[in-house]
Structure formats: C-alpha cells, structure tokens
C-alpha cells in the first residue's frame, strides 16, 4: 500500500515516469470538459490542462467531440508533445468555425467591399463543404494539405467550376493559411506546393445585334426591371458589384450620369459614368425616382430597395433568361459589357469607350475589343504630314 504521507513527486507512478496523465472526459451537468495533466518544466510540477465542451448542446454531441479530442491529445502526448513547452500549439485546437468567424471579421475591417463579398462567399462555400463531409474537420490542426486538395477537387468536380475558379480558390486558401499562421493556428501553409491547373482562355463572348434585339424584346415583355439592369451593364460597363451598391441618390438625372464611389470601385477612385437616353427613359417608365434616394437601385427582384442584395443576383437571373432564349454558356451577364464597349468604340471611338469603361489606358479597352493583334490596312498607305 502506497504511503499517503509521500508527496506526489515521491510516488513511483506512471505519471512520474511519462511526464503526463492521459486525458479524461468529465460530464458534471453544466461543467463538461476534457482534462489531463502534464509536467511543466517552468513550474517543476504536473499541471492540469482543460478543454471546455459546455457550448455543445446535446450529450451525444459533447461525447463525440470529447472522444475526438481525447484521441488526438493522447496521440500527441505519446509522441512527446508538451503544451507547456510549446504554448503556440494550444491554438491549434481552436475550432475551425471560430477561426472562420474571426477571419470574416478581419476581412470586414480591412478589405474593400467587393473583396469582402468575394471572401464571405468563399468562406460560406468552405463551411458548406466541410459540413457535407462524412467527418468534418473541427480544429485548426486538421486544416492540412489533404483537406485542401479534397476541397479544391470539390470546387472543380462537384461544383463544376473551371480551372480558373479552382485556381482562384487555391490562391484564397493560401491567403487564409498565411493569416492562420500569423495567429499561430497552424505552423505550415497547406496550400503551398499545390500546382495550378492550366487555364484555357476566357470563353465569354459578346452578343450579336440579333441577340441584343431578342434580349430586349423578351425582357421588355416579361421583366422590365432586369432589362434595366442589363441595359445598365450594356451602356455604362459598370461591374455587377458596383451595380449592387448604386443608390438612387447616386444618379444625376439632369446631367445624365451616375456616381461610382471609390468605396466599391475596382480602381478605388470616385468617378462618374454617362447614362444613355434609353436608360433615362426606362427609369422614368419604371418610376425609379419615386423611391427614396437612399434605396439601392437594384434590390430584390431588381426593384429599388433599402436592403442591399448580393451581386450574384445578376448572373443568376441572366442564366434563367439565357436558358429560355437557348443561348450557350459562353454568353454571360458580363458579355453585355464586352458588347457595349465594342459597340460604343465602333460608334464613337475607342477613347470614348475607354473613358466610359474607366480604363487607365487604351490597351485595356482593346482587350475587350479583341484588337490587340489587329493591323488596319489604312495604316499601310497613310501619308501623314511628312509627305
């Protein structure tokens, strides 16, 4: 029988030899946790480490998380891990859901609005995918290369995305990983070393004159508010994210222009874009200016609203119309911008098209025109002022 007068240091126990005691699950009503003891060199004694599980609502859920945590902690302790010698590893047991919440808050504080929407969307896809897994990852340390590869395969195969979208997600995962490394949630970037896929040239095509007429006739009869959105894209070249942020007060009807704030502009500069007569007439027909000036021009169902909508409503509604008209997927909502730049350049010149598109140089505008390799025959016989 052990001598009760001996101190814990004097007892010849497994804990004294190993330097730790295996984790144990405790369920004491409101206090539910997993704890274990491990030797702390700085203290010179065994020290208890506790992980609370109170936030899980059901007993079954608490037990499931406890079993996973115990298995992981046991494996780490047996491999020589000591939480007191490497305090940073403790953060690797932070839950992924909590990390994504913190990351989203960080993005909202530091990024412009368009980037915020982009990253929020990717975080949502991340959550949906993880929750659909047979065994979702729970903690930061489980966010590894295997998970990243499987997630990227999900984007490419299950969501039927192209190589470009998959590569964009890979870049975002690398950025997220660096953010996590900086906060000691993980030690290495699991997206590093994963090669990009070859990207085919963009297949988006501009619309023909006949297609524009078909679009106009169809929407004029069935959906005038979405017709307004399409004409805005065609005549103003304003990006969908910017369209979703325009308020009625931003429209200067007498001057026939609309204000684009630097807050959500891609070039991060305030600017004005001209409004075509056709746009003005349709807005008056739809009584747009009868709504409060603080309303967003395009709300739910493309009707002015005090509540902002996500920019993806334009593409979603476009796909329905495209299917009805029997067009291929190479014709996209953004094809209206390609078409508008082409038609304006042909009518008024490339410089005017450049300024309306808010491009910094003609080269960017030419990309929309497909004119980067064009040689005009007129240049071959041009005499100029020297002859």
mmCIF file of C-alpha atoms in Angstrom:
data_model
loop_
_atom_site.group_PDB
_atom_site.id
_atom_site.type_symbol
_atom_site.label_atom_id
_atom_site.label_comp_id
_atom_site.label_asym_id
_atom_site.label_seq_id
_atom_site.Cartn_x
_atom_site.Cartn_y
_atom_site.Cartn_z
ATOM 1 C CA UNK A 1 0.000 0.000 0.000
ATOM 2 C CA UNK A 2 1.354 3.413 -1.010
ATOM 3 C CA UNK A 3 2.444 5.711 1.793
ATOM 4 C CA UNK A 4 -0.084 8.545 1.940
ATOM 5 C CA UNK A 5 2.480 10.774 3.617
ATOM 6 C CA UNK A 6 4.672 10.772 0.473
ATOM 7 C CA UNK A 7 4.289 13.735 -1.863
ATOM 8 C CA UNK A 8 3.154 13.260 -5.467
ATOM 9 C CA UNK A 9 6.752 13.800 -6.608
ATOM 10 C CA UNK A 10 7.912 10.891 -4.457
ATOM 11 C CA UNK A 11 5.375 8.404 -5.695
ATOM 12 C CA UNK A 12 6.613 5.993 -8.348
ATOM 13 C CA UNK A 13 3.649 6.353 -10.681
ATOM 14 C CA UNK A 14 3.265 6.163 -14.444
ATOM 15 C CA UNK A 15 2.715 9.924 -14.468
ATOM 16 C CA UNK A 16 6.099 10.470 -12.818
ATOM 17 C CA UNK A 17 7.812 8.302 -15.411
ATOM 18 C CA UNK A 18 5.953 9.524 -18.509
ATOM 19 C CA UNK A 19 5.554 13.153 -17.509
ATOM 20 C CA UNK A 20 1.822 13.191 -18.214
ATOM 21 C CA UNK A 21 -1.538 11.628 -17.337
ATOM 22 C CA UNK A 22 -3.877 10.678 -20.183
ATOM 23 C CA UNK A 23 -6.879 12.927 -20.900
ATOM 24 C CA UNK A 24 -10.221 12.130 -19.269
ATOM 25 C CA UNK A 25 -13.785 13.175 -20.073
ATOM 26 C CA UNK A 26 -15.839 14.828 -17.295
ATOM 27 C CA UNK A 27 -19.574 15.488 -17.516
ATOM 28 C CA UNK A 28 -20.793 17.242 -14.392
ATOM 29 C CA UNK A 29 -24.002 18.839 -15.544
ATOM 30 C CA UNK A 30 -23.163 22.390 -16.579
ATOM 31 C CA UNK A 31 -19.430 21.705 -16.351
ATOM 32 C CA UNK A 32 -18.366 19.455 -19.217
ATOM 33 C CA UNK A 33 -14.709 19.204 -20.157
ATOM 34 C CA UNK A 34 -11.710 17.083 -21.063
ATOM 35 C CA UNK A 35 -8.603 17.476 -18.953
ATOM 36 C CA UNK A 36 -5.175 15.940 -18.500
ATOM 37 C CA UNK A 37 -2.018 16.646 -16.527
ATOM 38 C CA UNK A 38 1.413 17.211 -17.976
ATOM 39 C CA UNK A 39 4.766 18.130 -16.455
ATOM 40 C CA UNK A 40 5.518 21.856 -16.663
ATOM 41 C CA UNK A 41 9.331 22.366 -16.602
ATOM 42 C CA UNK A 42 8.965 26.014 -15.600
ATOM 43 C CA UNK A 43 6.801 25.062 -12.624
ATOM 44 C CA UNK A 44 8.698 21.903 -11.795
ATOM 45 C CA UNK A 45 5.422 20.030 -11.276
ATOM 46 C CA UNK A 46 2.479 18.446 -13.017
ATOM 47 C CA UNK A 47 -0.017 20.987 -14.309
ATOM 48 C CA UNK A 48 -3.588 20.486 -15.465
ATOM 49 C CA UNK A 49 -4.819 21.448 -18.920
ATOM 50 C CA UNK A 50 -8.581 21.707 -19.513
ATOM 51 C CA UNK A 51 -10.735 21.972 -22.668
ATOM 52 C CA UNK A 52 -14.332 23.074 -22.027
ATOM 53 C CA UNK A 53 -17.154 21.479 -24.020
ATOM 54 C CA UNK A 54 -20.109 23.325 -22.468
ATOM 55 C CA UNK A 55 -21.069 25.022 -25.718
ATOM 56 C CA UNK A 56 -22.250 21.751 -27.280
ATOM 57 C CA UNK A 57 -25.959 21.418 -26.608
ATOM 58 C CA UNK A 58 -26.576 17.664 -26.518
ATOM 59 C CA UNK A 59 -24.838 14.987 -24.516
ATOM 60 C CA UNK A 60 -24.236 12.989 -27.695
ATOM 61 C CA UNK A 61 -22.526 15.946 -29.362
ATOM 62 C CA UNK A 62 -20.378 16.622 -26.281
ATOM 63 C CA UNK A 63 -19.296 12.992 -26.124
ATOM 64 C CA UNK A 64 -18.467 12.926 -29.849
ATOM 65 C CA UNK A 65 -16.203 15.962 -29.539
ATOM 66 C CA UNK A 66 -14.677 14.629 -26.342
ATOM 67 C CA UNK A 67 -13.770 11.293 -27.963
ATOM 68 C CA UNK A 68 -12.108 13.065 -30.885
ATOM 69 C CA UNK A 69 -10.240 15.416 -28.584
ATOM 70 C CA UNK A 70 -9.063 12.604 -26.283
ATOM 71 C CA UNK A 71 -7.801 10.519 -29.223
ATOM 72 C CA UNK A 72 -5.898 13.472 -30.649
ATOM 73 C CA UNK A 73 -4.429 14.601 -27.345
ATOM 74 C CA UNK A 74 -3.379 11.052 -26.452
ATOM 75 C CA UNK A 75 -1.553 10.627 -29.755
ATOM 76 C CA UNK A 76 0.199 13.979 -29.342
ATOM 77 C CA UNK A 77 1.220 13.309 -25.738
ATOM 78 C CA UNK A 78 2.623 9.894 -26.654
ATOM 79 C CA UNK A 79 4.618 11.471 -29.481
ATOM 80 C CA UNK A 80 6.336 13.773 -26.993
ATOM 81 C CA UNK A 81 4.200 16.902 -27.242
ATOM 82 C CA UNK A 82 4.086 19.130 -24.187
ATOM 83 C CA UNK A 83 1.591 22.014 -24.135
ATOM 84 C CA UNK A 84 3.700 23.978 -21.663
ATOM 85 C CA UNK A 85 6.884 23.753 -23.716
ATOM 86 C CA UNK A 86 5.153 24.859 -26.923
ATOM 87 C CA UNK A 87 2.281 27.105 -25.930
ATOM 88 C CA UNK A 88 1.556 28.041 -29.565
ATOM 89 C CA UNK A 89 0.298 24.534 -30.331
ATOM 90 C CA UNK A 90 -2.566 25.082 -27.927
ATOM 91 C CA UNK A 91 -4.139 27.403 -30.507
ATOM 92 C CA UNK A 92 -4.166 24.520 -32.962
ATOM 93 C CA UNK A 93 -7.147 23.177 -31.015
ATOM 94 C CA UNK A 94 -9.192 26.268 -31.830
ATOM 95 C CA UNK A 95 -12.320 25.261 -33.712
ATOM 96 C CA UNK A 96 -12.441 25.944 -37.428
ATOM 97 C CA UNK A 97 -15.858 27.606 -37.133
ATOM 98 C CA UNK A 98 -14.464 30.094 -34.631
ATOM 99 C CA UNK A 99 -11.427 30.778 -36.824
ATOM 100 C CA UNK A 100 -13.629 31.457 -39.866
ATOM 101 C CA UNK A 101 -15.761 33.841 -37.800
ATOM 102 C CA UNK A 102 -12.635 35.739 -36.710
ATOM 103 C CA UNK A 103 -11.274 35.733 -40.270
ATOM 104 C CA UNK A 104 -14.541 37.160 -41.626
ATOM 105 C CA UNK A 105 -14.447 39.927 -39.018
ATOM 106 C CA UNK A 106 -10.865 40.698 -40.012
ATOM 107 C CA UNK A 107 -11.765 40.879 -43.716
ATOM 108 C CA UNK A 108 -14.691 43.205 -42.996
ATOM 109 C CA UNK A 109 -12.386 45.557 -41.089
ATOM 110 C CA UNK A 110 -9.516 45.627 -43.582
ATOM 111 C CA UNK A 111 -10.783 44.933 -47.126
ATOM 112 C CA UNK A 112 -12.838 46.936 -49.588
ATOM 113 C CA UNK A 113 -16.450 45.921 -50.028
ATOM 114 C CA UNK A 114 -16.006 43.946 -53.233
ATOM 115 C CA UNK A 115 -13.265 41.835 -51.622
ATOM 116 C CA UNK A 116 -15.422 41.355 -48.526
ATOM 117 C CA UNK A 117 -18.258 39.904 -50.624
ATOM 118 C CA UNK A 118 -15.842 37.679 -52.503
ATOM 119 C CA UNK A 119 -14.237 36.290 -49.344
ATOM 120 C CA UNK A 120 -17.545 35.885 -47.497
ATOM 121 C CA UNK A 121 -18.799 33.808 -50.411
ATOM 122 C CA UNK A 122 -15.712 31.580 -50.284
ATOM 123 C CA UNK A 123 -15.986 31.169 -46.527
ATOM 124 C CA UNK A 124 -19.611 30.057 -46.998
ATOM 125 C CA UNK A 125 -18.559 27.514 -49.638
ATOM 126 C CA UNK A 126 -15.825 26.300 -47.259
ATOM 127 C CA UNK A 127 -18.370 25.825 -44.449
ATOM 128 C CA UNK A 128 -20.887 24.074 -46.715
ATOM 129 C CA UNK A 129 -18.264 21.674 -47.998
ATOM 130 C CA UNK A 130 -16.896 20.904 -44.537
ATOM 131 C CA UNK A 131 -20.368 20.288 -43.125
ATOM 132 C CA UNK A 132 -21.127 17.903 -46.008
ATOM 133 C CA UNK A 133 -18.124 15.699 -45.254
ATOM 134 C CA UNK A 134 -18.607 12.340 -43.555
ATOM 135 C CA UNK A 135 -16.255 13.587 -40.852
ATOM 136 C CA UNK A 136 -15.990 17.396 -40.898
ATOM 137 C CA UNK A 137 -12.770 18.891 -39.617
ATOM 138 C CA UNK A 138 -13.237 20.518 -36.204
ATOM 139 C CA UNK A 139 -9.917 22.027 -35.199
ATOM 140 C CA UNK A 140 -7.225 24.153 -36.790
ATOM 141 C CA UNK A 141 -4.619 21.359 -36.873
ATOM 142 C CA UNK A 142 -6.935 19.325 -39.155
ATOM 143 C CA UNK A 143 -6.751 22.019 -41.819
ATOM 144 C CA UNK A 144 -3.995 20.240 -43.745
ATOM 145 C CA UNK A 145 -2.935 19.540 -47.315
ATOM 146 C CA UNK A 146 -5.276 16.552 -47.628
ATOM 147 C CA UNK A 147 -8.259 18.712 -46.725
ATOM 148 C CA UNK A 148 -7.166 21.499 -49.081
ATOM 149 C CA UNK A 149 -6.739 19.096 -52.007
ATOM 150 C CA UNK A 150 -10.132 17.499 -51.377
ATOM 151 C CA UNK A 151 -11.756 20.921 -51.115
ATOM 152 C CA UNK A 152 -10.211 22.042 -54.422
ATOM 153 C CA UNK A 153 -11.418 18.813 -56.068
ATOM 154 C CA UNK A 154 -14.885 19.613 -54.719
ATOM 155 C CA UNK A 155 -14.741 23.055 -56.370
ATOM 156 C CA UNK A 156 -13.572 21.616 -59.687
ATOM 157 C CA UNK A 157 -15.660 18.438 -59.871
ATOM 158 C CA UNK A 158 -18.696 18.715 -57.613
ATOM 159 C CA UNK A 159 -19.419 22.386 -58.298
ATOM 160 C CA UNK A 160 -18.485 22.011 -61.973
ATOM 161 C CA UNK A 161 -16.218 25.072 -61.874
ATOM 162 C CA UNK A 162 -13.471 25.784 -64.371
ATOM 163 C CA UNK A 163 -9.723 25.727 -63.839
ATOM 164 C CA UNK A 164 -9.621 29.482 -63.277
ATOM 165 C CA UNK A 165 -12.166 29.343 -60.451
ATOM 166 C CA UNK A 166 -10.353 26.388 -58.882
ATOM 167 C CA UNK A 167 -7.052 28.274 -59.076
ATOM 168 C CA UNK A 168 -8.639 31.361 -57.537
ATOM 169 C CA UNK A 169 -9.833 29.240 -54.603
ATOM 170 C CA UNK A 170 -6.331 27.814 -54.262
ATOM 171 C CA UNK A 171 -4.948 31.354 -54.013
ATOM 172 C CA UNK A 172 -7.573 32.265 -51.436
ATOM 173 C CA UNK A 173 -6.809 29.171 -49.340
ATOM 174 C CA UNK A 174 -3.126 30.115 -49.387
ATOM 175 C CA UNK A 175 -4.004 33.613 -48.188
ATOM 176 C CA UNK A 176 -6.261 32.203 -45.453
ATOM 177 C CA UNK A 177 -3.462 29.837 -44.412
ATOM 178 C CA UNK A 178 -0.952 32.689 -44.072
ATOM 179 C CA UNK A 179 -3.470 34.562 -41.926
ATOM 180 C CA UNK A 180 -3.832 31.472 -39.723
ATOM 181 C CA UNK A 181 -0.051 31.007 -39.484
ATOM 182 C CA UNK A 182 0.325 34.605 -38.329
ATOM 183 C CA UNK A 183 -2.060 33.852 -35.473
ATOM 184 C CA UNK A 184 -0.433 30.529 -34.518
ATOM 185 C CA UNK A 185 -3.421 28.397 -35.500
ATOM 186 C CA UNK A 186 -1.227 26.336 -37.847
ATOM 187 C CA UNK A 187 2.509 26.104 -38.487
ATOM 188 C CA UNK A 188 2.637 25.489 -42.229
ATOM 189 C CA UNK A 189 0.714 26.620 -45.304
ATOM 190 C CA UNK A 190 -1.156 23.525 -46.579
ATOM 191 C CA UNK A 191 -1.879 25.187 -49.946
ATOM 192 C CA UNK A 192 1.816 25.676 -50.639
ATOM 193 C CA UNK A 193 3.210 23.397 -53.328
ATOM 194 C CA UNK A 194 -0.177 22.575 -54.854
ATOM 195 C CA UNK A 195 0.187 23.333 -58.574
ATOM 196 C CA UNK A 196 -2.220 25.495 -60.505
ATOM 197 C CA UNK A 197 -4.274 23.933 -63.281
ATOM 198 C CA UNK A 198 -3.840 25.089 -66.855
ATOM 199 C CA UNK A 199 -6.405 27.757 -67.682
ATOM 200 C CA UNK A 200 -7.976 27.986 -71.100
ATOM 201 C CA UNK A 201 -8.601 31.473 -72.484
ATOM 202 C CA UNK A 202 -11.840 33.054 -71.354
ATOM 203 C CA UNK A 203 -14.719 31.688 -73.404
ATOM 204 C CA UNK A 204 -17.023 34.640 -72.712
ATOM 205 C CA UNK A 205 -18.319 36.072 -75.988
ATOM 206 C CA UNK A 206 -20.051 39.364 -76.860
ATOM 207 C CA UNK A 207 -23.629 39.318 -78.113
ATOM 208 C CA UNK A 208 -24.621 39.794 -81.731
ATOM 209 C CA UNK A 209 -27.026 42.519 -82.830
ATOM 210 C CA UNK A 210 -29.755 39.908 -83.249
ATOM 211 C CA UNK A 211 -29.183 38.560 -79.740
ATOM 212 C CA UNK A 212 -29.418 42.049 -78.253
ATOM 213 C CA UNK A 213 -32.748 42.556 -80.008
ATOM 214 C CA UNK A 214 -34.025 39.199 -78.712
ATOM 215 C CA UNK A 215 -32.927 40.083 -75.172
ATOM 216 C CA UNK A 216 -34.620 43.474 -75.334
ATOM 217 C CA UNK A 217 -37.899 42.115 -76.692
ATOM 218 C CA UNK A 218 -38.055 39.272 -74.161
ATOM 219 C CA UNK A 219 -37.301 41.369 -71.092
ATOM 220 C CA UNK A 220 -39.456 44.288 -72.217
ATOM 221 C CA UNK A 221 -42.420 41.906 -72.100
ATOM 222 C CA UNK A 222 -41.527 39.779 -69.076
ATOM 223 C CA UNK A 223 -39.105 41.616 -66.772
ATOM 224 C CA UNK A 224 -38.547 45.346 -67.261
ATOM 225 C CA UNK A 225 -36.567 45.723 -64.036
ATOM 226 C CA UNK A 226 -33.999 43.146 -65.113
ATOM 227 C CA UNK A 227 -33.988 44.792 -68.543
ATOM 228 C CA UNK A 228 -32.871 47.969 -66.769
ATOM 229 C CA UNK A 229 -30.016 46.042 -65.126
ATOM 230 C CA UNK A 230 -28.966 44.604 -68.493
ATOM 231 C CA UNK A 231 -29.060 47.999 -70.185
ATOM 232 C CA UNK A 232 -27.023 49.491 -67.348
ATOM 233 C CA UNK A 233 -24.348 46.869 -67.976
ATOM 234 C CA UNK A 234 -24.500 47.381 -71.754
ATOM 235 C CA UNK A 235 -24.426 51.191 -71.740
ATOM 236 C CA UNK A 236 -22.360 52.008 -68.628
ATOM 237 C CA UNK A 237 -19.996 49.000 -68.291
ATOM 238 C CA UNK A 238 -20.486 49.178 -64.515
ATOM 239 C CA UNK A 239 -19.396 45.967 -62.803
ATOM 240 C CA UNK A 240 -22.054 43.823 -61.059
ATOM 241 C CA UNK A 241 -20.596 44.526 -57.602
ATOM 242 C CA UNK A 242 -20.768 48.238 -58.317
ATOM 243 C CA UNK A 243 -24.310 47.924 -59.681
ATOM 244 C CA UNK A 244 -25.431 46.269 -56.444
ATOM 245 C CA UNK A 245 -24.132 49.281 -54.478
ATOM 246 C CA UNK A 246 -25.632 52.118 -56.527
ATOM 247 C CA UNK A 247 -28.290 54.134 -54.718
ATOM 248 C CA UNK A 248 -30.892 56.312 -56.392
ATOM 249 C CA UNK A 249 -29.224 59.411 -54.941
ATOM 250 C CA UNK A 250 -26.110 58.490 -56.966
ATOM 251 C CA UNK A 251 -27.994 59.186 -60.207
ATOM 252 C CA UNK A 252 -27.825 62.742 -61.588
ATOM 253 C CA UNK A 253 -30.770 62.654 -63.964
ATOM 254 C CA UNK A 254 -30.387 66.195 -65.401
ATOM 255 C CA UNK A 255 -26.705 65.624 -66.104
ATOM 256 C CA UNK A 256 -27.349 62.055 -67.268
ATOM 257 C CA UNK A 257 -24.612 60.471 -65.195
ATOM 258 C CA UNK A 258 -24.217 58.148 -62.196
ATOM 259 C CA UNK A 259 -21.688 58.410 -59.393
ATOM 260 C CA UNK A 260 -19.471 55.395 -58.592
ATOM 261 C CA UNK A 261 -17.907 55.583 -55.144
ATOM 262 C CA UNK A 262 -14.278 54.630 -54.546
ATOM 263 C CA UNK A 263 -15.551 52.522 -51.675
ATOM 264 C CA UNK A 264 -16.644 49.770 -54.037
ATOM 265 C CA UNK A 265 -14.956 50.769 -57.302
ATOM 266 C CA UNK A 266 -12.313 48.379 -58.641
ATOM 267 C CA UNK A 267 -9.837 51.190 -59.279
ATOM 268 C CA UNK A 268 -10.535 52.617 -55.789
ATOM 269 C CA UNK A 269 -11.378 56.030 -57.206
ATOM 270 C CA UNK A 270 -14.553 58.087 -57.267
ATOM 271 C CA UNK A 271 -15.933 58.606 -60.735
ATOM 272 C CA UNK A 272 -18.933 59.377 -62.931
ATOM 273 C CA UNK A 273 -20.304 57.317 -65.796
ATOM 274 C CA UNK A 274 -22.599 58.664 -68.519
ATOM 275 C CA UNK A 275 -26.210 57.481 -68.770
ATOM 276 C CA UNK A 276 -27.755 56.773 -72.170
ATOM 277 C CA UNK A 277 -31.120 58.292 -73.158
ATOM 278 C CA UNK A 278 -32.581 54.783 -73.294
ATOM 279 C CA UNK A 279 -31.660 54.226 -69.630
ATOM 280 C CA UNK A 280 -33.211 57.502 -68.538
ATOM 281 C CA UNK A 281 -36.481 56.771 -70.365
ATOM 282 C CA UNK A 282 -36.734 53.275 -68.867
ATOM 283 C CA UNK A 283 -36.030 54.538 -65.346
ATOM 284 C CA UNK A 284 -38.787 57.140 -65.739
ATOM 285 C CA UNK A 285 -41.153 54.481 -67.095
ATOM 286 C CA UNK A 286 -40.427 52.278 -64.062
ATOM 287 C CA UNK A 287 -40.901 55.305 -61.734
ATOM 288 C CA UNK A 288 -37.471 54.685 -60.225
ATOM 289 C CA UNK A 289 -37.220 58.228 -58.894
ATOM 290 C CA UNK A 290 -40.382 57.806 -56.862
ATOM 291 C CA UNK A 291 -38.440 55.618 -54.420
ATOM 292 C CA UNK A 292 -36.399 57.107 -51.533
ATOM 293 C CA UNK A 293 -32.982 58.323 -52.619
ATOM 294 C CA UNK A 294 -31.297 56.093 -50.059
ATOM 295 C CA UNK A 295 -32.704 52.960 -51.720
ATOM 296 C CA UNK A 296 -30.384 50.740 -53.743
ATOM 297 C CA UNK A 297 -31.246 50.932 -57.428
ATOM 298 C CA UNK A 298 -31.286 47.144 -57.719
ATOM 299 C CA UNK A 299 -32.765 45.323 -54.725
ATOM 300 C CA UNK A 300 -34.683 42.069 -54.563
ATOM 301 C CA UNK A 301 -36.190 41.222 -57.991
ATOM 302 C CA UNK A 302 -34.184 44.233 -59.272
ATOM 303 C CA UNK A 303 -36.703 46.639 -57.746
ATOM 304 C CA UNK A 304 -35.295 49.554 -55.664
ATOM 305 C CA UNK A 305 -34.945 48.575 -52.022
ATOM 306 C CA UNK A 306 -33.489 49.800 -48.761
ATOM 307 C CA UNK A 307 -31.847 46.394 -48.352
ATOM 308 C CA UNK A 308 -28.726 45.608 -50.327
ATOM 309 C CA UNK A 309 -28.555 42.339 -52.282
ATOM 310 C CA UNK A 310 -25.554 40.235 -53.295
ATOM 311 C CA UNK A 311 -24.014 40.918 -56.685
ATOM 312 C CA UNK A 312 -24.636 37.342 -57.840
ATOM 313 C CA UNK A 313 -28.346 38.109 -58.452
ATOM 314 C CA UNK A 314 -27.406 39.469 -61.873
ATOM 315 C CA UNK A 315 -25.761 36.232 -63.000
ATOM 316 C CA UNK A 316 -28.481 34.037 -61.513
ATOM 317 C CA UNK A 317 -31.264 35.900 -63.309
ATOM 318 C CA UNK A 318 -29.178 36.002 -66.508
ATOM 319 C CA UNK A 319 -28.828 32.203 -66.545
ATOM 320 C CA UNK A 320 -32.626 31.816 -66.434
ATOM 321 C CA UNK A 321 -33.042 34.204 -69.353
ATOM 322 C CA UNK A 322 -30.168 32.620 -71.299
ATOM 323 C CA UNK A 323 -31.741 29.181 -70.915
ATOM 324 C CA UNK A 324 -35.107 30.492 -72.104
ATOM 325 C CA UNK A 325 -33.504 32.069 -75.182
ATOM 326 C CA UNK A 326 -31.443 28.962 -75.911
ATOM 327 C CA UNK A 327 -28.014 30.618 -75.667
ATOM 328 C CA UNK A 328 -24.790 28.824 -74.738
ATOM 329 C CA UNK A 329 -22.918 29.438 -71.501
ATOM 330 C CA UNK A 330 -20.271 31.452 -73.358
ATOM 331 C CA UNK A 331 -22.824 34.277 -73.230
ATOM 332 C CA UNK A 332 -22.754 35.699 -69.718
ATOM 333 C CA UNK A 333 -24.112 38.770 -67.967
ATOM 334 C CA UNK A 334 -20.675 40.349 -68.298
ATOM 335 C CA UNK A 335 -20.918 39.760 -72.068
ATOM 336 C CA UNK A 336 -23.110 42.870 -72.070
ATOM 337 C CA UNK A 337 -20.048 44.898 -71.071
ATOM 338 C CA UNK A 338 -17.975 43.346 -73.877
ATOM 339 C CA UNK A 339 -20.788 44.093 -76.307
ATOM 340 C CA UNK A 340 -21.266 47.651 -75.076
ATOM 341 C CA UNK A 341 -17.568 48.524 -75.303
ATOM 342 C CA UNK A 342 -17.413 47.092 -78.816
ATOM 343 C CA UNK A 343 -20.490 48.974 -79.999
ATOM 344 C CA UNK A 344 -19.515 52.288 -78.381
ATOM 345 C CA UNK A 345 -15.970 52.095 -79.753
ATOM 346 C CA UNK A 346 -17.319 51.411 -83.245
ATOM 347 C CA UNK A 347 -19.775 54.295 -82.948
ATOM 348 C CA UNK A 348 -17.858 56.992 -81.040
ATOM 349 C CA UNK A 349 -14.252 55.826 -80.970
ATOM 350 C CA UNK A 350 -12.053 53.817 -78.637
ATOM 351 C CA UNK A 351 -11.063 56.817 -76.487
ATOM 352 C CA UNK A 352 -14.673 57.492 -75.528
ATOM 353 C CA UNK A 353 -15.185 53.778 -74.841
ATOM 354 C CA UNK A 354 -12.062 53.812 -72.684
ATOM 355 C CA UNK A 355 -13.293 56.719 -70.562
ATOM 356 C CA UNK A 356 -16.794 55.287 -70.176
ATOM 357 C CA UNK A 357 -15.266 51.968 -69.051
ATOM 358 C CA UNK A 358 -12.937 53.844 -66.640
ATOM 359 C CA UNK A 359 -9.906 52.102 -68.078
ATOM 360 C CA UNK A 360 -6.499 53.596 -67.347
ATOM 361 C CA UNK A 361 -5.230 53.022 -70.874
ATOM 362 C CA UNK A 362 -6.335 52.067 -74.371
ATOM 363 C CA UNK A 363 -4.607 48.678 -74.100
ATOM 364 C CA UNK A 364 -7.159 47.540 -71.520
ATOM 365 C CA UNK A 365 -10.035 48.675 -73.723
ATOM 366 C CA UNK A 366 -8.523 46.898 -76.707
ATOM 367 C CA UNK A 367 -8.632 43.619 -74.812
ATOM 368 C CA UNK A 368 -12.418 43.910 -74.766
ATOM 369 C CA UNK A 369 -12.379 44.731 -78.465
ATOM 370 C CA UNK A 370 -10.143 41.804 -79.378
ATOM 371 C CA UNK A 371 -7.893 44.328 -81.110
ATOM 372 C CA UNK A 372 -4.525 43.566 -79.571
ATOM 373 C CA UNK A 373 -3.225 41.911 -82.745
ATOM 374 C CA UNK A 374 -5.272 43.804 -85.326
ATOM 375 C CA UNK A 375 -3.442 45.688 -88.101
ATOM 376 C CA UNK A 376 -5.648 48.110 -90.018
ATOM 377 C CA UNK A 377 -4.886 48.245 -93.771
ATOM 378 C CA UNK A 378 -5.327 52.034 -93.715
ATOM 379 C CA UNK A 379 -2.044 52.344 -91.807
ATOM 380 C CA UNK A 380 -0.093 50.827 -94.667
ATOM 381 C CA UNK A 381 -0.741 53.711 -97.100
ATOM 382 C CA UNK A 382 -1.048 56.575 -94.615
ATOM 383 C CA UNK A 383 0.999 59.583 -95.881
ATOM 384 C CA UNK A 384 0.796 61.918 -92.892
ATOM 385 C CA UNK A 385 2.337 65.392 -92.665
ATOM 386 C CA UNK A 386 5.810 64.384 -93.811
ATOM 387 C CA UNK A 387 4.944 63.787 -97.479
#
